[in-house]
Tab-separated table of C-alpha atoms and ligand atoms in Angstrom:
chain	number	residue	atom	x	y	z
A	1	MET	CA	-10.587	-9.646	34.520
A	2	SER	CA	-7.890	-7.821	36.512
A	3	ALA	CA	-5.503	-5.276	34.996
A	4	ASN	CA	-2.786	-7.951	35.196
A	5	ASP	CA	-4.759	-10.187	32.847
A	6	LEU	CA	-5.313	-7.508	30.224
A	7	PRO	CA	-3.380	-7.719	26.960
A	8	HIS	CA	-0.789	-4.929	26.662
A	9	TRP	CA	-2.749	-3.289	23.838
A	10	ARG	CA	-5.856	-3.108	26.066
A	11	ILE	CA	-3.813	-1.300	28.699
A	12	ALA	CA	-2.770	1.089	25.903
A	13	GLY	CA	-6.466	1.821	25.299
A	14	LEU	CA	-6.999	-0.273	22.147
A	15	ARG	CA	-9.805	-2.729	21.568
A	16	TYR	CA	-7.854	-4.861	19.111
A	17	TYR	CA	-4.172	-5.569	18.510
A	18	ALA	CA	-3.636	-3.180	15.618
A	19	LEU	CA	-0.700	-3.497	13.233
A	20	ASN	CA	0.474	0.100	13.735
A	21	TYR	CA	0.647	-0.473	17.478
A	22	PHE	CA	2.604	-3.703	16.984
A	23	LEU	CA	5.072	-2.095	14.566
A	24	ARG	CA	5.606	0.893	16.833
A	25	GLY	CA	6.363	-1.443	19.716
A	26	LYS	CA	8.728	-3.555	17.635
A	27	PHE	CA	10.637	-0.769	15.904
A	28	GLY	CA	10.158	2.086	18.378
A	29	GLN	CA	8.658	4.328	15.707
A	30	ARG	CA	6.105	4.478	12.951
A	31	VAL	CA	6.657	1.978	10.105
A	32	GLN	CA	4.733	1.976	6.810
A	33	LYS	CA	4.414	-0.646	4.102
A	34	VAL	CA	5.554	0.232	0.584
A	35	SER	CA	3.776	-1.830	-2.056
A	36	LEU	CA	6.003	-3.368	-4.724
A	37	ASN	CA	5.262	-5.119	-7.983
A	38	ALA	CA	8.008	-7.633	-8.689
A	39	GLY	CA	6.469	-8.754	-11.969
A	40	PHE	CA	5.113	-12.073	-10.760
A	41	THR	CA	2.026	-13.777	-12.100
A	42	CYS	CA	-0.271	-16.298	-10.403
A	43	PRO	CA	-0.876	-20.011	-11.018
A	44	ASN	CA	-4.575	-19.250	-10.871
A	45	VAL	CA	-4.169	-16.981	-13.886
A	46	ASP	CA	-1.499	-18.578	-16.058
A	47	GLY	CA	-3.293	-21.915	-16.371
A	48	THR	CA	-1.120	-23.910	-13.955
A	49	VAL	CA	-4.026	-24.198	-11.521
A	50	ALA	CA	-6.734	-22.353	-13.437
A	51	VAL	CA	-7.276	-19.426	-15.748
A	52	GLY	CA	-9.170	-16.240	-15.016
A	53	GLY	CA	-8.084	-16.004	-11.402
A	54	CYS	CA	-10.261	-15.389	-8.392
A	55	VAL	CA	-13.580	-13.751	-9.272
A	56	PHE	CA	-12.745	-10.579	-7.329
A	57	CYS	CA	-9.212	-10.136	-8.710
A	58	ASP	CA	-8.396	-7.845	-11.631
A	59	ASN	CA	-5.352	-9.733	-12.809
A	60	ARG	CA	-5.064	-8.442	-16.384
A	61	SER	CA	-1.834	-6.662	-15.558
A	62	PHE	CA	-0.066	-9.708	-14.137
A	63	SER	CA	3.069	-10.296	-16.131
A	64	PRO	CA	4.026	-13.726	-17.418
A	65	SER	CA	6.768	-14.327	-14.879
A	66	ARG	CA	9.250	-11.842	-16.301
A	67	ARG	CA	12.479	-11.035	-14.514
A	68	VAL	CA	12.478	-7.453	-13.246
A	69	PRO	CA	15.704	-5.662	-14.114
A	70	ARG	CA	18.181	-5.040	-11.321
A	71	GLY	CA	17.384	-1.651	-9.811
A	72	ALA	CA	13.653	-1.819	-10.527
A	73	ILE	CA	12.732	-2.791	-6.968
A	74	ARG	CA	14.973	-0.049	-5.594
A	75	ALA	CA	13.321	2.507	-7.891
A	76	GLN	CA	9.823	1.439	-6.782
A	77	LEU	CA	10.874	1.694	-3.145
A	78	ASP	CA	12.337	5.159	-3.617
A	79	GLU	CA	9.156	6.356	-5.284
A	80	GLY	CA	6.858	4.708	-2.717
A	81	ILE	CA	8.875	6.118	0.171
A	82	ARG	CA	8.829	9.592	-1.368
A	83	ARG	CA	5.012	9.475	-1.551
A	84	LEU	CA	4.573	8.131	1.982
A	85	LYS	CA	6.928	10.682	3.486
A	86	TRP	CA	4.814	13.384	1.911
A	87	ARG	CA	1.825	12.140	3.948
A	88	TYR	CA	3.396	10.852	7.156
A	89	GLU	CA	6.284	11.429	9.541
A	90	VAL	CA	7.979	8.124	8.828
A	91	ASP	CA	11.515	6.922	8.145
A	92	HIS	CA	11.245	3.146	8.289
A	93	PHE	CA	9.422	0.909	5.862
A	94	LEU	CA	8.414	-2.647	5.123
A	95	ALA	CA	8.830	-3.695	1.498
A	96	TYR	CA	5.473	-5.252	0.661
A	97	PHE	CA	5.336	-7.648	-2.261
A	98	GLN	CA	1.619	-7.285	-2.818
A	99	PRO	CA	0.086	-7.912	-6.270
A	100	ALA	CA	-0.023	-11.445	-7.736
A	101	THR	CA	1.588	-14.455	-6.053
A	102	ASN	CA	4.916	-13.337	-4.671
A	103	THR	CA	6.485	-16.734	-4.050
A	104	TYR	CA	5.579	-18.080	-7.492
A	105	ALA	CA	9.044	-18.240	-9.072
A	106	PRO	CA	12.255	-20.228	-8.741
A	107	VAL	CA	14.060	-19.692	-5.453
A	108	ASP	CA	17.027	-17.871	-7.054
A	109	ARG	CA	14.715	-15.288	-8.572
A	110	LEU	CA	12.805	-14.856	-5.312
A	111	ARG	CA	16.071	-14.371	-3.474
A	112	GLN	CA	17.145	-11.688	-5.951
A	113	VAL	CA	14.023	-9.549	-5.543
A	114	TYR	CA	13.767	-9.963	-1.770
A	115	GLU	CA	17.458	-9.129	-1.305
A	116	GLU	CA	17.194	-6.077	-3.528
A	117	ALA	CA	14.415	-4.756	-1.286
A	118	LEU	CA	16.396	-5.479	1.871
A	119	GLU	CA	19.395	-3.566	0.514
A	120	HIS	CA	17.418	-0.329	0.761
A	121	PRO	CA	18.699	1.561	3.823
A	122	GLN	CA	15.196	2.500	5.025
A	123	VAL	CA	13.690	-0.976	4.695
A	124	VAL	CA	13.443	-2.766	8.052
A	125	GLY	CA	11.576	-5.851	6.913
A	126	LEU	CA	9.446	-7.581	4.315
A	127	ALA	CA	5.822	-8.566	3.845
A	128	ILE	CA	5.139	-11.138	1.152
A	129	GLY	CA	1.643	-11.980	-0.097
A	130	THR	CA	1.063	-15.409	-1.572
A	131	ARG	CA	-1.208	-18.421	-1.967
A	132	PRO	CA	-1.015	-21.396	0.371
A	133	ASP	CA	-0.362	-23.761	-2.552
A	134	CYS	CA	2.707	-21.715	-3.604
A	135	VAL	CA	5.030	-22.220	-0.650
A	136	PRO	CA	6.988	-25.390	-1.367
A	137	ASN	CA	9.619	-26.358	1.182
A	138	ASP	CA	12.554	-24.793	-0.700
A	139	VAL	CA	10.683	-21.468	-0.677
A	140	LEU	CA	9.912	-21.856	3.033
A	141	ASP	CA	13.622	-22.507	3.636
A	142	LEU	CA	14.474	-19.245	1.862
A	143	LEU	CA	11.833	-17.372	3.866
A	144	GLU	CA	13.168	-18.857	7.077
A	145	GLU	CA	16.692	-17.755	6.214
A	146	ILE	CA	15.431	-14.203	5.600
A	147	GLY	CA	13.244	-14.226	8.707
A	148	GLU	CA	16.273	-15.051	10.839
A	149	ARG	CA	17.860	-11.714	9.993
A	150	THR	CA	14.921	-9.365	9.506
A	151	TYR	CA	11.236	-8.961	10.269
A	152	LEU	CA	9.209	-10.984	7.767
A	153	SER	CA	5.458	-11.424	7.493
A	154	VAL	CA	4.202	-14.048	5.052
A	155	GLU	CA	0.599	-13.361	4.069
A	156	LEU	CA	-1.299	-16.475	3.047
A	157	GLY	CA	-4.696	-16.276	1.386
A	158	LEU	CA	-7.110	-18.211	3.568
A	159	GLN	CA	-10.226	-16.171	2.668
A	160	THR	CA	-12.588	-18.753	4.209
A	161	ILE	CA	-12.449	-22.282	5.560
A	162	HIS	CA	-15.449	-23.332	3.466
A	163	ASP	CA	-14.527	-25.198	0.304
A	164	ARG	CA	-17.820	-24.343	-1.388
A	165	SER	CA	-16.930	-20.640	-1.078
A	166	LEU	CA	-13.400	-21.255	-2.363
A	167	ASP	CA	-14.959	-23.016	-5.356
A	168	TRP	CA	-17.343	-20.088	-5.876
A	169	MET	CA	-14.444	-17.650	-6.060
A	170	ASN	CA	-12.479	-19.900	-8.445
A	171	ARG	CA	-9.719	-20.014	-5.903
A	172	GLY	CA	-8.119	-23.145	-7.321
A	173	HIS	CA	-7.404	-24.707	-3.935
A	174	HIS	CA	-9.298	-25.893	-0.912
A	175	HIS	CA	-8.819	-25.329	2.790
A	176	ASP	CA	-6.573	-28.378	3.079
A	177	ALA	CA	-3.925	-26.448	1.093
A	178	PHE	CA	-3.940	-23.744	3.769
A	179	LEU	CA	-3.629	-26.326	6.540
A	180	ASP	CA	-0.735	-27.973	4.737
A	181	ALA	CA	1.088	-24.641	4.279
A	182	VAL	CA	0.600	-23.670	7.925
A	183	GLU	CA	1.826	-27.039	9.125
A	184	ARG	CA	5.012	-26.771	7.043
A	185	ALA	CA	5.588	-23.108	7.947
A	186	ARG	CA	4.819	-23.375	11.648
A	187	GLY	CA	7.735	-22.759	13.998
A	188	ARG	CA	9.859	-21.043	11.366
A	189	SER	CA	11.372	-17.614	11.874
A	190	PHE	CA	8.656	-15.533	10.217
A	191	GLU	CA	5.149	-14.423	11.070
A	192	LEU	CA	2.182	-16.036	9.332
A	193	CYS	CA	-0.711	-13.745	8.449
A	194	ALA	CA	-4.029	-15.055	7.076
A	195	HIS	CA	-6.122	-13.039	4.623
A	196	VAL	CA	-9.822	-13.451	5.341
A	197	MET	CA	-12.902	-12.212	3.463
A	198	LEU	CA	-16.211	-11.565	5.137
A	199	GLY	CA	-19.477	-11.359	3.230
A	200	LEU	CA	-18.944	-14.117	0.690
A	201	PRO	CA	-22.215	-15.138	-0.996
A	202	GLY	CA	-23.862	-18.066	0.725
A	203	GLU	CA	-21.921	-17.703	3.962
A	204	SER	CA	-23.992	-17.240	7.079
A	205	GLN	CA	-22.839	-15.382	10.153
A	206	GLU	CA	-22.002	-18.740	11.720
A	207	ASP	CA	-19.976	-19.777	8.641
A	208	MET	CA	-17.857	-16.625	8.924
A	209	LEU	CA	-17.352	-17.131	12.640
A	210	ALA	CA	-16.209	-20.701	11.964
A	211	THR	CA	-13.371	-19.138	9.952
A	212	ALA	CA	-12.529	-16.930	12.964
A	213	ARG	CA	-12.412	-19.995	15.221
A	214	GLU	CA	-10.064	-21.684	12.743
A	215	VAL	CA	-7.710	-18.667	12.690
A	216	ALA	CA	-7.688	-18.844	16.501
A	217	ARG	CA	-7.221	-22.619	16.578
A	218	LEU	CA	-4.270	-22.482	14.216
A	219	GLY	CA	-2.499	-19.925	16.413
A	220	LEU	CA	-1.659	-17.648	13.487
A	221	GLY	CA	0.425	-14.574	14.241
A	222	ALA	CA	-1.689	-12.105	12.300
A	223	VAL	CA	-4.867	-11.706	10.272
A	224	LYS	CA	-6.058	-9.292	7.603
A	225	ILE	CA	-9.830	-9.012	7.449
A	226	HIS	CA	-11.521	-7.655	4.331
A	227	ASN	CA	-15.139	-7.047	3.450
A	228	LEU	CA	-16.011	-8.476	0.049
A	229	TYR	CA	-15.821	-5.640	-2.473
A	230	ALA	CA	-16.030	-5.556	-6.241
A	231	VAL	CA	-13.666	-3.777	-8.621
A	232	ARG	CA	-14.092	-3.106	-12.321
A	233	ASN	CA	-13.316	-5.710	-14.952
A	234	THR	CA	-13.981	-8.711	-12.750
A	235	PRO	CA	-16.687	-11.388	-12.807
A	236	LEU	CA	-17.739	-10.205	-9.361
A	237	ALA	CA	-18.413	-6.700	-10.693
A	238	ASP	CA	-20.744	-8.189	-13.339
A	239	TRP	CA	-22.564	-10.296	-10.760
A	240	VAL	CA	-23.031	-7.298	-8.464
A	241	ALA	CA	-24.356	-5.241	-11.384
A	242	SER	CA	-26.831	-7.965	-12.366
A	243	GLY	CA	-27.986	-8.473	-8.787
A	244	GLU	CA	-26.684	-12.031	-8.664
A	245	VAL	CA	-24.379	-11.143	-5.774
A	246	ARG	CA	-25.354	-8.901	-2.891
A	247	ILE	CA	-22.625	-7.010	-1.054
A	248	MET	CA	-23.055	-6.538	2.694
A	249	GLU	CA	-24.267	-3.250	4.082
A	250	ARG	CA	-21.928	-1.430	6.416
A	251	ASP	CA	-23.848	-2.253	9.592
A	252	GLU	CA	-23.949	-5.958	8.711
A	253	TYR	CA	-20.212	-5.924	8.159
A	254	VAL	CA	-19.497	-4.150	11.428
A	255	THR	CA	-21.601	-6.664	13.370
A	256	VAL	CA	-19.851	-9.706	11.936
A	257	LEU	CA	-16.424	-8.078	12.115
A	258	VAL	CA	-16.781	-7.381	15.833
A	259	ASP	CA	-18.073	-10.926	16.398
A	260	PHE	CA	-15.044	-12.173	14.449
A	261	LEU	CA	-12.573	-10.111	16.487
A	262	GLU	CA	-14.061	-11.403	19.744
A	263	LEU	CA	-13.143	-14.964	18.781
A	264	LEU	CA	-9.505	-14.291	17.868
A	265	SER	CA	-6.588	-14.781	20.199
A	266	PRO	CA	-5.519	-11.535	21.921
A	267	ASP	CA	-2.007	-12.280	20.595
A	268	CYS	CA	-3.063	-12.219	16.938
A	269	ILE	CA	-2.058	-8.954	15.241
A	270	VAL	CA	-4.974	-7.475	13.283
A	271	GLU	CA	-3.399	-5.983	10.177
A	272	ARG	CA	-6.619	-4.778	8.556
A	273	ILE	CA	-10.265	-4.493	9.513
A	274	SER	CA	-11.598	-3.563	6.071
A	275	GLY	CA	-10.667	-3.522	2.419
A	276	GLU	CA	-11.154	-0.939	-0.279
A	277	ALA	CA	-10.017	0.045	-3.766
A	278	PRO	CA	-9.403	3.419	-5.414
A	279	PRO	CA	-12.743	5.168	-6.086
A	280	GLU	CA	-12.310	5.141	-9.863
A	281	TYR	CA	-11.907	1.403	-9.690
A	282	LEU	CA	-14.435	0.387	-7.048
A	283	VAL	CA	-17.874	-0.882	-8.062
A	284	ALA	CA	-19.282	-1.643	-4.594
A	285	PRO	CA	-19.762	-1.065	-1.744
A	286	SER	CA	-19.284	2.707	-1.615
A	287	TRP	CA	-19.262	2.684	2.199
A	288	CYS	CA	-15.789	1.150	2.300
A	289	LEU	CA	-14.314	4.274	0.695
A	290	ASP	CA	-14.847	6.324	3.838
A	291	LYS	CA	-12.413	4.506	6.087
A	292	PRO	CA	-12.456	7.031	8.945
A	293	ALA	CA	-16.264	6.785	9.145
A	294	LEU	CA	-16.118	2.992	9.033
A	295	LYS	CA	-13.498	2.953	11.767
A	296	ARG	CA	-15.672	5.226	13.899
A	297	VAL	CA	-18.652	2.892	13.522
A	298	ILE	CA	-16.521	-0.146	14.394
A	299	ASP	CA	-15.107	1.616	17.457
A	300	ALA	CA	-18.606	2.703	18.489
A	301	GLU	CA	-19.908	-0.866	18.190
A	302	MET	CA	-17.044	-2.220	20.309
A	303	LEU	CA	-17.672	0.490	22.869
A	304	ARG	CA	-21.432	-0.153	22.864
A	305	ARG	CA	-20.837	-3.844	23.524
A	306	ASP	CA	-17.899	-3.054	25.814
A	307	THR	CA	-16.005	-5.754	23.994
A	308	TRP	CA	-12.551	-6.334	22.544
A	309	GLN	CA	-10.522	-8.779	20.485
A	310	GLY	CA	-10.261	-12.127	22.218
A	311	ARG	CA	-13.112	-11.587	24.674
A	312	LYS	CA	-14.625	-14.912	23.538
A	313	PHE	CA	-11.347	-16.587	22.600
A	314	GLN	CA	-11.143	-20.245	23.553
A	315	PRO	CA	-7.576	-21.477	24.009
A	316	HIS	CA	-7.114	-24.607	21.935
A	317	PRO	CA	-5.134	-27.760	22.456
A	318	LEU	CA	-2.368	-28.613	20.003
A	319	PRO	CA	-3.374	-27.808	16.419
A	320	ASP	CA	-5.179	-30.562	14.614
A	321	SER	CA	-4.307	-30.463	10.932
A	322	ASN	CA	-6.805	-33.096	9.846
A	323	PRO	CA	-9.622	-31.213	8.103
A	324	ALA	CA	-11.918	-34.202	8.369
A	325	SER	CA	-11.831	-33.968	12.144
A	326	LEU	CA	-12.869	-30.311	11.893
A	327	GLY	CA	-16.056	-31.177	10.094
A	328	LEU	CA	-14.976	-28.988	7.195
A	329	SER	CA	-16.625	-29.289	3.837
B	1	SF4	S1	-4.667	-16.057	-5.936
B	1	SF4	FE1	-4.413	-13.864	-5.549
B	1	SF4	S2	-3.303	-13.078	-7.304
B	1	SF4	FE2	-4.081	-15.097	-7.886
B	1	SF4	S3	-6.026	-14.667	-8.927
B	1	SF4	FE3	-6.484	-15.051	-6.762
B	1	SF4	S4	-6.474	-13.027	-5.764
B	1	SF4	FE4	-5.485	-12.806	-7.792
């Protein structure tokens, strides 16, 4: 491969297309996400799809779709920005609607909370986390309208392409819901980011890499990759404690993560390469708490293999949205 063929982030010395690098290139300076709670709930919790939620999700605090008072989003942003500025040299922020399902409300209410965030003078864009079965076309139209005037990343929970794993986690939808959402969102003005989990019980290395190939095939703009971890007060925490579920060791995770990155497109922004929770809340694995050490091991493995994101990427023909033709379960 000649220098001309290298992705720009490789020339900059990176081995994957990291979010910080992308944001710096786009905005010319450091940009941080500020997490916001807009008071949404989730159809997987309130009984619309299921109750209890996903087995790894502590959703006891989700509110029953209450309307946050005007000014509440602004106050959360001010507080979040104050904390981040204490730690980093940063003046620009993305308002990140993170907990619960942040498109699960009527369009007029969604518009109100998104607009309130965008009114903040230091907010340069939005990130919105949601489920693939919660983006009806009127919501996509709103997101498109917003994406035409600001940077917008819509984070869809893919987790895995394997329906048996989605059933295990009580996800309340199958992979066809993700395909449907991507098909309806494709070509709109915002970036689509898939959340993926590695280390789900019953998934082999090859199963996880099939999810990587699907992210690549679908041509998604970004991906967030998490190791499976357990937090208190969840079914998963009980299963880990009883030995019913085994959580991957760090070296296993690093191996599959690097394999996963190799299969992605070089153009896919990698927003996360691990997941973790606050120590007082985390049940397992403890290794994910030391992010700098984990990052060092991942970097060392990529260096040892002399590999990088996209090294095994196979360009795909036009996306095929028929799950049957993919041989999916
Ligand atoms: S879809 Fe998201 S918010 Fe809803 S229960 Fe699952 S993880 Fe929690």
